[in-house]
Amino acid sequence: MILAETARQSAIYLAHRYYKVPLDRKFTMQSMTVDAHLDRLTIGSAVGEVVLDAQVTEFDRRRGQLTGFAVDLVYHLGNALAGTARATASVLTRDEYEIARWPGDRDRSMGPIPQPDAVARSEVCAPDDGAVTLGRHAAGSGDGRWRLRVDLSHPVLFDHPCDHVPGALVLEAARQASRLRLGWPCAEVESITMRFRQFLELDEPTTVTAVPSHDLGCVAVSFDQWGVEKASGSVRLSITPASTDQPCVGTQRACR
């Protein structure tokens, strides 16, 4: 997950530093794909330095200003390839963001944020109760459905004001939903892909659905509000001898 956050920050930094994007511009992430070589990221008690190679591609410009781009990253730890990532983003002026964020006569005021009862942190290997991003769904979780938990006081997921559910929370919830669905509480993420289609509202109930694939360790995850799918993707969890004892039955292909 650190590789994913690094990709997000790298995209923003590169746009400002090398493509003269003004600091008042708004970035909206369109997609994120991360593949990690977990065995090469293990450093134990040693000091490890990860080096990034980044290439910005697929430019969209309007009147000479960057309006969209993709960034491809390669992570090296020592002499070993540790992972890759690709992120695509749109760049908006404040006025453009306001139009995209609040179309038509949409009310900008925020109502009470739903707080469903959290799943047990032991089920998702969360370090504390505040790190649990999933709650019980009213219809039950037997078919792989949960409610998203939004905690504006979380020091990492909400380290700055945000008027919508941030991508970092979506990615973390996808990881936890995959662990829950497969019954692998502490399995590490080998790869994750997410497509962000619409803004997820903070004060509307979000259903997180996880469907296992025929590929062991792979799960398709979607996020919807009032029946509208706003983000979706796939997660591949690392397969360990202990985790493969758990059944994995599904009907979708979630991973490559």
mmCIF file of C-alpha atoms in Angstrom:
data_model
loop_
_atom_site.group_PDB
_atom_site.id
_atom_site.type_symbol
_atom_site.label_atom_id
_atom_site.label_comp_id
_atom_site.label_asym_id
_atom_site.label_seq_id
_atom_site.Cartn_x
_atom_site.Cartn_y
_atom_site.Cartn_z
ATOM 1 C CA MET A 1 0.000 0.000 0.000
ATOM 2 C CA ILE A 2 2.986 2.297 0.502
ATOM 3 C CA LEU A 3 3.865 1.777 -3.162
ATOM 4 C CA ALA A 4 0.384 2.986 -4.121
ATOM 5 C CA GLU A 5 0.607 6.114 -1.970
ATOM 6 C CA THR A 6 4.087 6.777 -3.345
ATOM 7 C CA ALA A 7 2.698 6.582 -6.880
ATOM 8 C CA ARG A 8 -0.052 9.091 -6.024
ATOM 9 C CA GLN A 9 2.349 11.573 -4.466
ATOM 10 C CA SER A 10 4.871 11.109 -7.285
ATOM 11 C CA ALA A 11 2.237 11.919 -9.903
ATOM 12 C CA ILE A 12 1.347 15.188 -8.182
ATOM 13 C CA TYR A 13 4.976 16.155 -7.552
ATOM 14 C CA LEU A 14 6.096 15.478 -11.123
ATOM 15 C CA ALA A 15 3.206 17.496 -12.550
ATOM 16 C CA HIS A 16 4.102 20.515 -10.402
ATOM 17 C CA ARG A 17 7.868 20.205 -10.701
ATOM 18 C CA TYR A 18 8.391 19.403 -14.369
ATOM 19 C CA TYR A 19 5.174 20.328 -16.172
ATOM 20 C CA LYS A 20 4.501 23.713 -14.592
ATOM 21 C CA VAL A 21 1.117 22.778 -13.152
ATOM 22 C CA PRO A 22 0.134 25.640 -10.798
ATOM 23 C CA LEU A 23 -0.087 24.792 -7.113
ATOM 24 C CA ASP A 24 -3.766 25.730 -6.944
ATOM 25 C CA ARG A 25 -4.801 22.981 -9.380
ATOM 26 C CA LYS A 26 -6.902 20.016 -8.253
ATOM 27 C CA PHE A 27 -5.853 16.448 -9.069
ATOM 28 C CA THR A 28 -8.428 13.675 -9.443
ATOM 29 C CA MET A 29 -7.018 10.165 -9.682
ATOM 30 C CA GLN A 30 -8.650 8.151 -12.461
ATOM 31 C CA SER A 31 -6.923 4.806 -11.999
ATOM 32 C CA MET A 32 -4.177 3.078 -10.049
ATOM 33 C CA THR A 33 -2.356 -0.205 -10.620
ATOM 34 C CA VAL A 34 0.391 -1.549 -8.352
ATOM 35 C CA ASP A 35 2.337 -4.811 -8.558
ATOM 36 C CA ALA A 36 4.722 -5.702 -5.723
ATOM 37 C CA HIS A 37 7.427 -8.355 -5.460
ATOM 38 C CA LEU A 38 6.893 -9.044 -1.778
ATOM 39 C CA ASP A 39 9.930 -11.277 -1.345
ATOM 40 C CA ARG A 40 12.160 -8.435 -2.553
ATOM 41 C CA LEU A 41 10.592 -5.867 -0.235
ATOM 42 C CA THR A 42 11.517 -7.781 2.919
ATOM 43 C CA ILE A 43 14.478 -6.089 4.600
ATOM 44 C CA GLY A 44 14.213 -7.254 8.215
ATOM 45 C CA SER A 45 16.190 -5.004 10.569
ATOM 46 C CA ALA A 46 18.447 -3.727 7.789
ATOM 47 C CA VAL A 47 18.187 -0.249 6.296
ATOM 48 C CA GLY A 48 16.682 -0.342 2.824
ATOM 49 C CA GLU A 49 16.561 2.424 0.228
ATOM 50 C CA VAL A 50 13.933 2.184 -2.487
ATOM 51 C CA VAL A 51 14.801 4.050 -5.685
ATOM 52 C CA LEU A 52 12.048 5.139 -8.073
ATOM 53 C CA ASP A 53 12.284 5.464 -11.839
ATOM 54 C CA ALA A 54 9.333 7.478 -13.118
ATOM 55 C CA GLN A 55 8.138 8.301 -16.622
ATOM 56 C CA VAL A 56 5.233 10.620 -17.381
ATOM 57 C CA THR A 57 3.280 9.651 -20.507
ATOM 58 C CA GLU A 58 -0.057 10.129 -22.272
ATOM 59 C CA PHE A 59 -0.285 13.893 -21.980
ATOM 60 C CA ASP A 60 -3.532 15.774 -22.429
ATOM 61 C CA ARG A 61 -3.162 19.516 -22.865
ATOM 62 C CA ARG A 62 -5.511 22.428 -23.378
ATOM 63 C CA ARG A 63 -4.202 25.871 -24.271
ATOM 64 C CA GLY A 64 -0.726 24.714 -23.333
ATOM 65 C CA GLN A 65 -1.746 23.550 -19.848
ATOM 66 C CA LEU A 66 -1.520 19.941 -18.688
ATOM 67 C CA THR A 67 -5.030 18.573 -18.087
ATOM 68 C CA GLY A 68 -4.368 14.838 -17.812
ATOM 69 C CA PHE A 69 -1.476 12.401 -17.722
ATOM 70 C CA ALA A 70 -0.223 8.973 -16.741
ATOM 71 C CA VAL A 71 2.880 8.121 -14.745
ATOM 72 C CA ASP A 72 4.661 4.764 -14.790
ATOM 73 C CA LEU A 73 6.929 3.922 -11.874
ATOM 74 C CA VAL A 74 9.497 1.201 -11.263
ATOM 75 C CA TYR A 75 10.664 0.552 -7.687
ATOM 76 C CA HIS A 76 14.165 -0.812 -7.063
ATOM 77 C CA LEU A 77 15.470 -2.037 -3.717
ATOM 78 C CA GLY A 78 19.200 -2.464 -4.056
ATOM 79 C CA ASN A 79 19.745 -4.173 -7.392
ATOM 80 C CA ALA A 80 16.379 -5.940 -7.370
ATOM 81 C CA LEU A 81 13.109 -4.963 -9.018
ATOM 82 C CA ALA A 82 10.712 -4.502 -6.091
ATOM 83 C CA GLY A 83 7.546 -3.411 -7.874
ATOM 84 C CA THR A 84 5.832 -1.347 -10.537
ATOM 85 C CA ALA A 85 2.933 1.089 -10.575
ATOM 86 C CA ARG A 86 0.870 3.106 -13.014
ATOM 87 C CA ALA A 87 -1.383 6.026 -12.122
ATOM 88 C CA THR A 88 -3.576 8.215 -14.319
ATOM 89 C CA ALA A 89 -4.916 11.574 -13.214
ATOM 90 C CA SER A 90 -6.838 14.604 -14.407
ATOM 91 C CA VAL A 91 -5.768 18.153 -13.584
ATOM 92 C CA LEU A 92 -8.527 20.706 -12.957
ATOM 93 C CA THR A 93 -8.726 24.392 -12.190
ATOM 94 C CA ARG A 94 -10.730 25.334 -9.107
ATOM 95 C CA ASP A 95 -13.717 26.286 -11.256
ATOM 96 C CA GLU A 96 -13.507 23.047 -13.259
ATOM 97 C CA TYR A 97 -13.321 21.044 -10.049
ATOM 98 C CA GLU A 98 -16.371 22.819 -8.636
ATOM 99 C CA ILE A 99 -18.373 21.990 -11.771
ATOM 100 C CA ALA A 100 -17.249 18.340 -11.763
ATOM 101 C CA ARG A 101 -17.678 17.931 -8.026
ATOM 102 C CA TRP A 102 -21.047 19.627 -7.635
ATOM 103 C CA PRO A 103 -22.974 19.135 -10.884
ATOM 104 C CA GLY A 104 -26.340 20.783 -11.379
ATOM 105 C CA ASP A 105 -28.029 21.861 -8.157
ATOM 106 C CA ARG A 106 -26.399 19.233 -5.953
ATOM 107 C CA ASP A 107 -26.441 20.223 -2.283
ATOM 108 C CA ARG A 108 -22.925 20.924 -1.018
ATOM 109 C CA SER A 109 -23.793 20.536 2.653
ATOM 110 C CA MET A 110 -22.743 17.304 4.333
ATOM 111 C CA GLY A 111 -25.120 15.275 6.453
ATOM 112 C CA PRO A 112 -24.303 12.772 9.208
ATOM 113 C CA ILE A 113 -21.672 10.227 8.206
ATOM 114 C CA PRO A 114 -22.913 6.614 8.475
ATOM 115 C CA GLN A 115 -21.048 4.620 11.126
ATOM 116 C CA PRO A 116 -21.863 0.923 10.729
ATOM 117 C CA ASP A 117 -20.670 -1.494 13.390
ATOM 118 C CA ALA A 118 -17.076 -2.364 12.581
ATOM 119 C CA VAL A 119 -15.921 -5.862 11.756
ATOM 120 C CA ALA A 120 -13.416 -7.316 14.218
ATOM 121 C CA ARG A 121 -9.960 -5.897 13.602
ATOM 122 C CA SER A 122 -8.512 -9.400 13.918
ATOM 123 C CA GLU A 123 -10.445 -10.344 10.764
ATOM 124 C CA VAL A 124 -8.561 -7.782 8.665
ATOM 125 C CA CYS A 125 -5.268 -7.583 10.586
ATOM 126 C CA ALA A 126 -5.850 -3.921 11.478
ATOM 127 C CA PRO A 127 -3.413 -2.452 14.043
ATOM 128 C CA ASP A 128 -6.260 -0.882 16.043
ATOM 129 C CA ASP A 129 -10.029 -0.401 15.940
ATOM 130 C CA GLY A 130 -9.666 2.985 14.255
ATOM 131 C CA ALA A 131 -7.943 1.374 11.278
ATOM 132 C CA VAL A 132 -10.918 -0.867 10.433
ATOM 133 C CA THR A 133 -12.519 0.493 7.258
ATOM 134 C CA LEU A 134 -15.419 -1.973 6.939
ATOM 135 C CA GLY A 135 -18.646 -2.333 8.888
ATOM 136 C CA ARG A 136 -21.469 -4.823 8.966
ATOM 137 C CA HIS A 137 -23.993 -4.627 6.128
ATOM 138 C CA ALA A 138 -27.678 -4.686 7.053
ATOM 139 C CA ALA A 139 -28.210 -7.570 4.624
ATOM 140 C CA GLY A 140 -25.364 -9.542 6.191
ATOM 141 C CA SER A 141 -21.884 -10.260 4.856
ATOM 142 C CA GLY A 142 -22.467 -13.814 3.710
ATOM 143 C CA ASP A 143 -22.424 -12.739 0.075
ATOM 144 C CA GLY A 144 -19.337 -10.580 0.515
ATOM 145 C CA ARG A 145 -20.939 -7.198 1.236
ATOM 146 C CA TRP A 146 -19.940 -4.642 3.839
ATOM 147 C CA ARG A 147 -20.463 -0.970 4.560
ATOM 148 C CA LEU A 148 -17.579 1.460 4.244
ATOM 149 C CA ARG A 149 -16.573 3.138 7.503
ATOM 150 C CA VAL A 150 -15.518 6.785 7.183
ATOM 151 C CA ASP A 151 -13.551 8.257 10.091
ATOM 152 C CA LEU A 152 -12.624 11.891 9.444
ATOM 153 C CA SER A 153 -10.322 11.843 12.489
ATOM 154 C CA HIS A 154 -8.036 9.168 11.030
ATOM 155 C CA PRO A 155 -4.544 10.732 11.021
ATOM 156 C CA VAL A 156 -3.420 9.106 7.761
ATOM 157 C CA LEU A 157 -6.481 8.552 5.570
ATOM 158 C CA PHE A 158 -7.717 12.066 6.368
ATOM 159 C CA ASP A 159 -4.455 13.921 6.919
ATOM 160 C CA HIS A 160 -5.957 16.930 5.105
ATOM 161 C CA PRO A 161 -9.530 18.166 4.521
ATOM 162 C CA CYS A 162 -11.361 16.237 1.805
ATOM 163 C CA ASP A 163 -14.889 16.692 0.447
ATOM 164 C CA HIS A 164 -15.169 13.082 -0.757
ATOM 165 C CA VAL A 165 -13.946 9.601 0.143
ATOM 166 C CA PRO A 166 -10.202 9.651 -0.649
ATOM 167 C CA GLY A 167 -8.598 7.065 -2.894
ATOM 168 C CA ALA A 168 -6.358 5.876 -0.062
ATOM 169 C CA LEU A 169 -9.441 4.819 1.916
ATOM 170 C CA VAL A 170 -10.860 3.022 -1.128
ATOM 171 C CA LEU A 171 -7.618 1.066 -1.596
ATOM 172 C CA GLU A 172 -7.390 0.134 2.091
ATOM 173 C CA ALA A 173 -11.033 -0.960 2.152
ATOM 174 C CA ALA A 174 -10.410 -3.088 -0.946
ATOM 175 C CA ARG A 175 -7.525 -4.797 0.841
ATOM 176 C CA GLN A 176 -9.610 -5.462 3.954
ATOM 177 C CA ALA A 177 -12.600 -6.689 1.921
ATOM 178 C CA SER A 178 -10.351 -9.143 0.077
ATOM 179 C CA ARG A 179 -8.922 -10.462 3.333
ATOM 180 C CA LEU A 180 -12.415 -10.880 4.766
ATOM 181 C CA ARG A 181 -13.851 -12.557 1.677
ATOM 182 C CA LEU A 182 -11.072 -15.136 1.473
ATOM 183 C CA GLY A 183 -10.660 -15.527 5.221
ATOM 184 C CA TRP A 184 -6.972 -14.615 5.012
ATOM 185 C CA PRO A 185 -6.758 -11.916 7.732
ATOM 186 C CA CYS A 186 -3.115 -10.934 7.340
ATOM 187 C CA ALA A 187 -2.378 -11.841 3.718
ATOM 188 C CA GLU A 188 -0.247 -9.214 1.975
ATOM 189 C CA VAL A 189 -1.292 -7.529 -1.268
ATOM 190 C CA GLU A 190 0.708 -8.634 -4.305
ATOM 191 C CA SER A 191 -1.213 -6.445 -6.740
ATOM 192 C CA ILE A 192 -4.118 -4.042 -6.759
ATOM 193 C CA THR A 193 -5.928 -2.245 -9.566
ATOM 194 C CA MET A 194 -8.620 0.359 -9.027
ATOM 195 C CA ARG A 195 -10.650 2.535 -11.381
ATOM 196 C CA PHE A 196 -12.302 5.643 -9.911
ATOM 197 C CA ARG A 197 -15.403 6.588 -11.909
ATOM 198 C CA GLN A 198 -17.285 9.035 -9.684
ATOM 199 C CA PHE A 199 -16.785 10.805 -6.380
ATOM 200 C CA LEU A 200 -17.806 8.709 -3.382
ATOM 201 C CA GLU A 201 -19.762 10.903 -0.991
ATOM 202 C CA LEU A 202 -18.693 10.959 2.649
ATOM 203 C CA ASP A 203 -22.224 11.080 4.043
ATOM 204 C CA GLU A 204 -23.880 8.450 1.860
ATOM 205 C CA PRO A 205 -23.810 4.707 2.667
ATOM 206 C CA THR A 206 -21.229 2.896 0.566
ATOM 207 C CA THR A 207 -21.570 -0.810 -0.146
ATOM 208 C CA VAL A 208 -18.288 -2.655 -0.618
ATOM 209 C CA THR A 209 -18.691 -5.945 -2.478
ATOM 210 C CA ALA A 210 -15.959 -8.572 -2.828
ATOM 211 C CA VAL A 211 -16.255 -11.530 -5.218
ATOM 212 C CA PRO A 212 -13.524 -14.221 -5.291
ATOM 213 C CA SER A 213 -12.065 -15.290 -8.609
ATOM 214 C CA HIS A 214 -11.294 -18.753 -9.937
ATOM 215 C CA ASP A 215 -7.660 -17.621 -9.581
ATOM 216 C CA LEU A 216 -6.704 -18.404 -5.996
ATOM 217 C CA GLY A 217 -5.970 -15.239 -4.050
ATOM 218 C CA CYS A 218 -7.759 -12.888 -6.466
ATOM 219 C CA VAL A 219 -10.844 -10.856 -5.587
ATOM 220 C CA ALA A 220 -12.965 -8.372 -7.573
ATOM 221 C CA VAL A 221 -14.014 -5.423 -5.409
ATOM 222 C CA SER A 222 -16.592 -2.723 -6.120
ATOM 223 C CA PHE A 223 -17.885 0.359 -4.306
ATOM 224 C CA ASP A 224 -21.401 1.643 -4.906
ATOM 225 C CA GLN A 225 -23.765 4.235 -3.482
ATOM 226 C CA TRP A 226 -27.517 3.844 -4.037
ATOM 227 C CA GLY A 227 -26.872 1.195 -6.675
ATOM 228 C CA VAL A 228 -24.380 3.269 -8.693
ATOM 229 C CA GLU A 229 -20.919 1.713 -9.002
ATOM 230 C CA LYS A 230 -18.420 4.501 -8.407
ATOM 231 C CA ALA A 231 -15.151 2.574 -8.090
ATOM 232 C CA SER A 232 -14.090 -0.972 -8.869
ATOM 233 C CA GLY A 233 -10.999 -3.070 -9.296
ATOM 234 C CA SER A 234 -9.198 -6.199 -8.233
ATOM 235 C CA VAL A 235 -6.839 -7.370 -5.515
ATOM 236 C CA ARG A 236 -4.410 -10.264 -5.546
ATOM 237 C CA LEU A 237 -3.370 -11.487 -2.106
ATOM 238 C CA SER A 238 -0.187 -13.402 -1.450
ATOM 239 C CA ILE A 239 -0.765 -17.145 -1.181
ATOM 240 C CA THR A 240 0.838 -18.812 1.841
ATOM 241 C CA PRO A 241 0.666 -22.451 2.979
ATOM 242 C CA ALA A 242 -1.765 -21.443 5.726
ATOM 243 C CA SER A 243 -4.014 -19.385 3.484
ATOM 244 C CA THR A 244 -4.373 -22.025 0.784
ATOM 245 C CA ASP A 245 -6.192 -24.228 3.291
ATOM 246 C CA GLN A 246 -9.142 -21.847 2.918
ATOM 247 C CA PRO A 247 -11.620 -22.433 0.057
ATOM 248 C CA CYS A 248 -11.854 -19.852 -2.729
ATOM 249 C CA VAL A 249 -14.955 -20.170 -4.872
ATOM 250 C CA GLY A 250 -16.142 -17.518 -7.320
ATOM 251 C CA THR A 251 -17.411 -16.658 -10.747
ATOM 252 C CA GLN A 252 -15.310 -13.682 -11.833
ATOM 253 C CA ARG A 253 -11.764 -13.209 -13.049
ATOM 254 C CA ALA A 254 -10.332 -10.468 -10.883
ATOM 255 C CA CYS A 255 -6.633 -10.581 -11.746
ATOM 256 C CA ARG A 256 -4.501 -10.959 -14.802
#
